[in-house]
């Protein structure tokens, strides 16, 4: 395997992020919003870029939620070997105004530490797929306009930075038998907008959440 150069990942974050430790415990790091003098939260000083190949889109199937609430739920799960999950299985979560701000993008420890996901039901898609979860039950209702805008910009940024083609920006249902991300999620529209408006961005879309 070819080792990619180390990189520094800097993002504007807007909620506490849970960081996994070797002991299996977690700590919550305080962070500041972009409005607080534009402070940037720097991840581990040097980490190697994971060879991402997919972006997998999900809904939480709940009317409310946050990184913290999903993390608590996922910590109670066990893998096929009976081991507890590290925590939240997604790399990014986008709020709907109930538990997080509407359109707010929050990166989890799996992204800041460039770890495999636990979101798709496929070993390959977990290992090489960036999991994005939007809060909401899109079997029952549509995502908010702010969520659609945020996920589009996030996909633009990630697909450009990691050279992920359109055909590999997929819904969870394309990996396993599930309705996720829901019948009311405009997957085709979001993907089309993401790739047709793709530009190399010099900043992270994490700074552009809505108040």
CSV table of C-alpha atoms in Angstrom, one decimal:
chain,number,residue,atom,x,y,z
A,1,UNK,CA,0.0,0.0,0.0
A,2,UNK,CA,1.3,3.5,-0.8
A,3,UNK,CA,1.4,5.7,2.2
A,4,UNK,CA,0.0,9.1,1.5
A,5,UNK,CA,1.7,12.2,2.8
A,6,UNK,CA,0.7,13.4,6.3
A,7,UNK,CA,-1.6,16.3,6.4
A,8,UNK,CA,-3.0,18.8,8.8
A,9,UNK,CA,-6.8,19.0,9.0
A,10,UNK,CA,-8.2,22.3,10.2
A,11,UNK,CA,-11.9,22.8,10.5
A,12,UNK,CA,-14.3,25.3,12.0
A,13,UNK,CA,-16.4,23.2,14.4
A,14,UNK,CA,-19.6,24.2,16.1
A,15,UNK,CA,-20.3,21.5,18.7
A,16,UNK,CA,-18.3,19.5,21.2
A,17,UNK,CA,-16.6,16.6,19.4
A,18,UNK,CA,-16.1,13.3,21.1
A,19,UNK,CA,-12.5,12.0,20.8
A,20,UNK,CA,-11.8,8.3,21.2
A,21,UNK,CA,-8.8,7.3,23.3
A,22,UNK,CA,-6.8,4.1,23.5
A,23,UNK,CA,-8.5,3.2,26.8
A,24,UNK,CA,-11.9,3.2,25.1
A,25,UNK,CA,-13.1,6.3,27.0
A,26,UNK,CA,-13.8,9.7,25.6
A,27,UNK,CA,-13.3,13.3,26.4
A,28,UNK,CA,-15.2,16.3,25.1
A,29,UNK,CA,-13.0,19.1,23.7
A,30,UNK,CA,-14.3,22.6,24.0
A,31,UNK,CA,-14.4,24.5,20.7
A,32,UNK,CA,-15.4,27.9,19.5
A,33,UNK,CA,-17.8,29.0,16.8
A,34,UNK,CA,-16.6,30.8,13.7
A,35,UNK,CA,-18.2,34.0,15.0
A,36,UNK,CA,-15.8,33.9,18.0
A,37,UNK,CA,-13.0,35.6,16.1
A,38,UNK,CA,-12.9,32.9,13.5
A,39,UNK,CA,-11.0,30.5,15.8
A,40,UNK,CA,-10.0,27.2,14.1
A,41,UNK,CA,-9.9,23.9,15.9
A,42,UNK,CA,-6.8,22.0,14.8
A,43,UNK,CA,-6.9,18.2,14.9
A,44,UNK,CA,-4.0,15.9,15.6
A,45,UNK,CA,-0.9,17.8,14.4
A,46,UNK,CA,0.1,15.2,11.8
A,47,UNK,CA,-2.2,12.5,10.6
A,48,UNK,CA,-2.2,10.5,7.4
A,49,UNK,CA,-5.0,11.0,4.9
A,50,UNK,CA,-7.2,8.0,4.6
A,51,UNK,CA,-7.7,6.8,0.9
A,52,UNK,CA,-11.4,7.8,0.8
A,53,UNK,CA,-13.3,6.4,-2.2
A,54,UNK,CA,-17.0,7.0,-1.4
A,55,UNK,CA,-19.4,9.4,0.3
A,56,UNK,CA,-22.3,7.6,1.9
A,57,UNK,CA,-25.4,9.6,2.8
A,58,UNK,CA,-27.7,8.7,5.7
A,59,UNK,CA,-30.6,10.1,7.8
A,60,UNK,CA,-30.9,9.6,11.5
A,61,UNK,CA,-34.5,8.4,11.2
A,62,UNK,CA,-35.3,10.6,14.2
A,63,UNK,CA,-37.0,14.0,14.5
A,64,UNK,CA,-34.1,15.4,16.6
A,65,UNK,CA,-30.6,14.5,17.4
A,66,UNK,CA,-26.9,15.6,17.7
A,67,UNK,CA,-23.4,14.2,17.6
A,68,UNK,CA,-23.6,13.6,21.3
A,69,UNK,CA,-27.0,11.7,21.2
A,70,UNK,CA,-25.9,9.5,18.3
A,71,UNK,CA,-22.6,8.9,20.0
A,72,UNK,CA,-24.4,7.7,23.2
A,73,UNK,CA,-26.6,5.3,21.2
A,74,UNK,CA,-23.7,3.9,19.1
A,75,UNK,CA,-21.6,3.4,22.2
A,76,UNK,CA,-24.1,0.8,23.3
A,77,UNK,CA,-23.7,-1.3,20.1
A,78,UNK,CA,-21.4,-4.2,19.6
A,79,UNK,CA,-19.7,-5.4,16.5
A,80,UNK,CA,-19.7,-9.0,15.1
A,81,UNK,CA,-16.9,-9.9,17.5
A,82,UNK,CA,-18.9,-8.7,20.5
A,83,UNK,CA,-16.7,-5.6,21.0
A,84,UNK,CA,-18.3,-2.2,21.8
A,85,UNK,CA,-18.2,0.4,19.1
A,86,UNK,CA,-15.9,3.3,19.6
A,87,UNK,CA,-18.9,5.6,19.4
A,88,UNK,CA,-20.7,7.5,16.6
A,89,UNK,CA,-20.3,5.7,13.4
A,90,UNK,CA,-20.5,8.7,11.1
A,91,UNK,CA,-17.8,11.2,10.1
A,92,UNK,CA,-20.1,14.2,9.8
A,93,UNK,CA,-23.6,15.1,11.2
A,94,UNK,CA,-25.8,17.9,9.8
A,95,UNK,CA,-28.4,19.4,12.2
A,96,UNK,CA,-32.1,20.2,11.5
A,97,UNK,CA,-32.7,22.7,14.3
A,98,UNK,CA,-33.7,20.1,16.9
A,99,UNK,CA,-30.6,19.2,19.0
A,100,UNK,CA,-28.3,21.1,16.6
A,101,UNK,CA,-28.6,24.3,14.6
A,102,UNK,CA,-30.4,24.0,11.3
A,103,UNK,CA,-27.8,23.3,8.7
A,104,UNK,CA,-25.0,23.0,11.2
A,105,UNK,CA,-22.2,20.7,10.1
A,106,UNK,CA,-20.2,18.9,12.8
A,107,UNK,CA,-17.3,16.6,12.3
A,108,UNK,CA,-16.9,13.7,14.6
A,109,UNK,CA,-13.8,12.0,16.0
A,110,UNK,CA,-13.8,9.5,13.1
A,111,UNK,CA,-13.1,12.4,10.7
A,112,UNK,CA,-10.6,14.4,12.9
A,113,UNK,CA,-8.7,11.2,13.5
A,114,UNK,CA,-9.2,9.8,10.0
A,115,UNK,CA,-10.7,6.6,11.2
A,116,UNK,CA,-12.9,4.1,9.4
A,117,UNK,CA,-16.6,4.5,9.7
A,118,UNK,CA,-19.3,2.3,11.2
A,119,UNK,CA,-22.3,3.3,9.2
A,120,UNK,CA,-22.8,1.3,6.0
A,121,UNK,CA,-23.1,-2.4,6.8
A,122,UNK,CA,-20.2,-3.0,4.3
A,123,UNK,CA,-16.6,-3.5,5.5
A,124,UNK,CA,-15.3,-1.8,2.3
A,125,UNK,CA,-17.7,1.1,2.5
A,126,UNK,CA,-17.0,1.6,6.2
A,127,UNK,CA,-13.2,1.5,5.5
A,128,UNK,CA,-13.2,3.8,2.5
A,129,UNK,CA,-16.5,5.7,2.8
A,130,UNK,CA,-17.1,9.0,4.4
A,131,UNK,CA,-20.4,8.7,6.3
A,132,UNK,CA,-22.6,11.8,6.4
A,133,UNK,CA,-25.8,11.7,8.6
A,134,UNK,CA,-28.5,14.4,8.4
A,135,UNK,CA,-30.8,14.6,11.4
A,136,UNK,CA,-34.4,13.9,10.5
A,137,UNK,CA,-36.7,11.1,9.3
A,138,UNK,CA,-36.8,11.5,5.6
A,139,UNK,CA,-39.3,8.7,5.2
A,140,UNK,CA,-41.8,11.0,6.8
A,141,UNK,CA,-40.6,14.5,5.7
A,142,UNK,CA,-38.1,16.4,3.6
A,143,UNK,CA,-34.8,17.7,5.0
A,144,UNK,CA,-34.7,21.5,5.6
A,145,UNK,CA,-33.4,23.9,2.9
A,146,UNK,CA,-30.5,24.7,5.2
A,147,UNK,CA,-29.6,21.0,5.5
A,148,UNK,CA,-29.7,20.5,1.7
A,149,UNK,CA,-27.5,23.5,1.2
A,150,UNK,CA,-25.0,22.3,3.8
A,151,UNK,CA,-24.8,18.7,2.6
A,152,UNK,CA,-24.3,20.0,-1.0
A,153,UNK,CA,-21.4,22.2,0.0
A,154,UNK,CA,-19.9,19.5,2.2
A,155,UNK,CA,-20.0,17.0,-0.6
A,156,UNK,CA,-18.5,19.6,-3.0
A,157,UNK,CA,-15.6,20.1,-0.6
A,158,UNK,CA,-15.0,16.4,0.2
A,159,UNK,CA,-15.4,15.1,-3.3
A,160,UNK,CA,-13.0,17.7,-4.6
A,161,UNK,CA,-10.4,17.2,-1.9
A,162,UNK,CA,-10.4,13.4,-2.3
A,163,UNK,CA,-11.2,13.0,-6.0
A,164,UNK,CA,-14.4,11.1,-5.3
A,165,UNK,CA,-16.4,10.8,-8.6
A,166,UNK,CA,-20.2,11.3,-8.9
A,167,UNK,CA,-20.9,7.5,-9.1
A,168,UNK,CA,-19.4,7.0,-5.7
A,169,UNK,CA,-21.6,9.6,-3.9
A,170,UNK,CA,-24.3,7.3,-2.8
A,171,UNK,CA,-27.2,6.7,-0.5
A,172,UNK,CA,-27.0,4.1,2.2
A,173,UNK,CA,-29.7,2.0,0.4
A,174,UNK,CA,-27.2,1.5,-2.5
A,175,UNK,CA,-24.9,-0.4,-0.1
A,176,UNK,CA,-27.4,-2.6,1.8
A,177,UNK,CA,-31.1,-3.3,2.0
A,178,UNK,CA,-32.5,-0.2,3.8
A,179,UNK,CA,-34.7,2.8,3.1
A,180,UNK,CA,-31.9,5.2,4.3
A,181,UNK,CA,-31.6,8.1,3.7
A,182,UNK,CA,-35.4,8.1,3.1
A,183,UNK,CA,-37.7,8.5,0.2
A,184,UNK,CA,-38.0,12.3,0.7
A,185,UNK,CA,-34.3,12.9,0.6
A,186,UNK,CA,-33.5,14.5,-2.8
A,187,UNK,CA,-30.4,12.3,-3.4
A,188,UNK,CA,-30.2,12.8,-7.1
A,189,UNK,CA,-30.6,16.6,-6.9
A,190,UNK,CA,-28.0,16.9,-4.1
A,191,UNK,CA,-25.5,14.8,-6.0
A,192,UNK,CA,-26.1,16.7,-9.2
A,193,UNK,CA,-25.7,20.1,-7.6
A,194,UNK,CA,-22.6,18.9,-5.7
A,195,UNK,CA,-20.7,17.8,-8.8
A,196,UNK,CA,-21.9,20.5,-11.3
A,197,UNK,CA,-20.9,23.3,-8.9
A,198,UNK,CA,-17.8,21.6,-7.7
A,199,UNK,CA,-14.9,24.0,-7.2
A,200,UNK,CA,-11.7,23.8,-5.3
A,201,UNK,CA,-12.4,25.5,-2.0
A,202,UNK,CA,-9.7,27.1,0.1
A,203,UNK,CA,-11.8,26.9,3.2
A,204,UNK,CA,-13.9,24.3,4.9
A,205,UNK,CA,-17.7,24.5,4.6
A,206,UNK,CA,-17.9,23.8,8.3
A,207,UNK,CA,-17.6,27.5,8.9
A,208,UNK,CA,-20.8,28.3,7.0
A,209,UNK,CA,-23.5,26.9,9.3
A,210,UNK,CA,-26.6,28.9,9.9
A,211,UNK,CA,-27.4,30.8,13.1
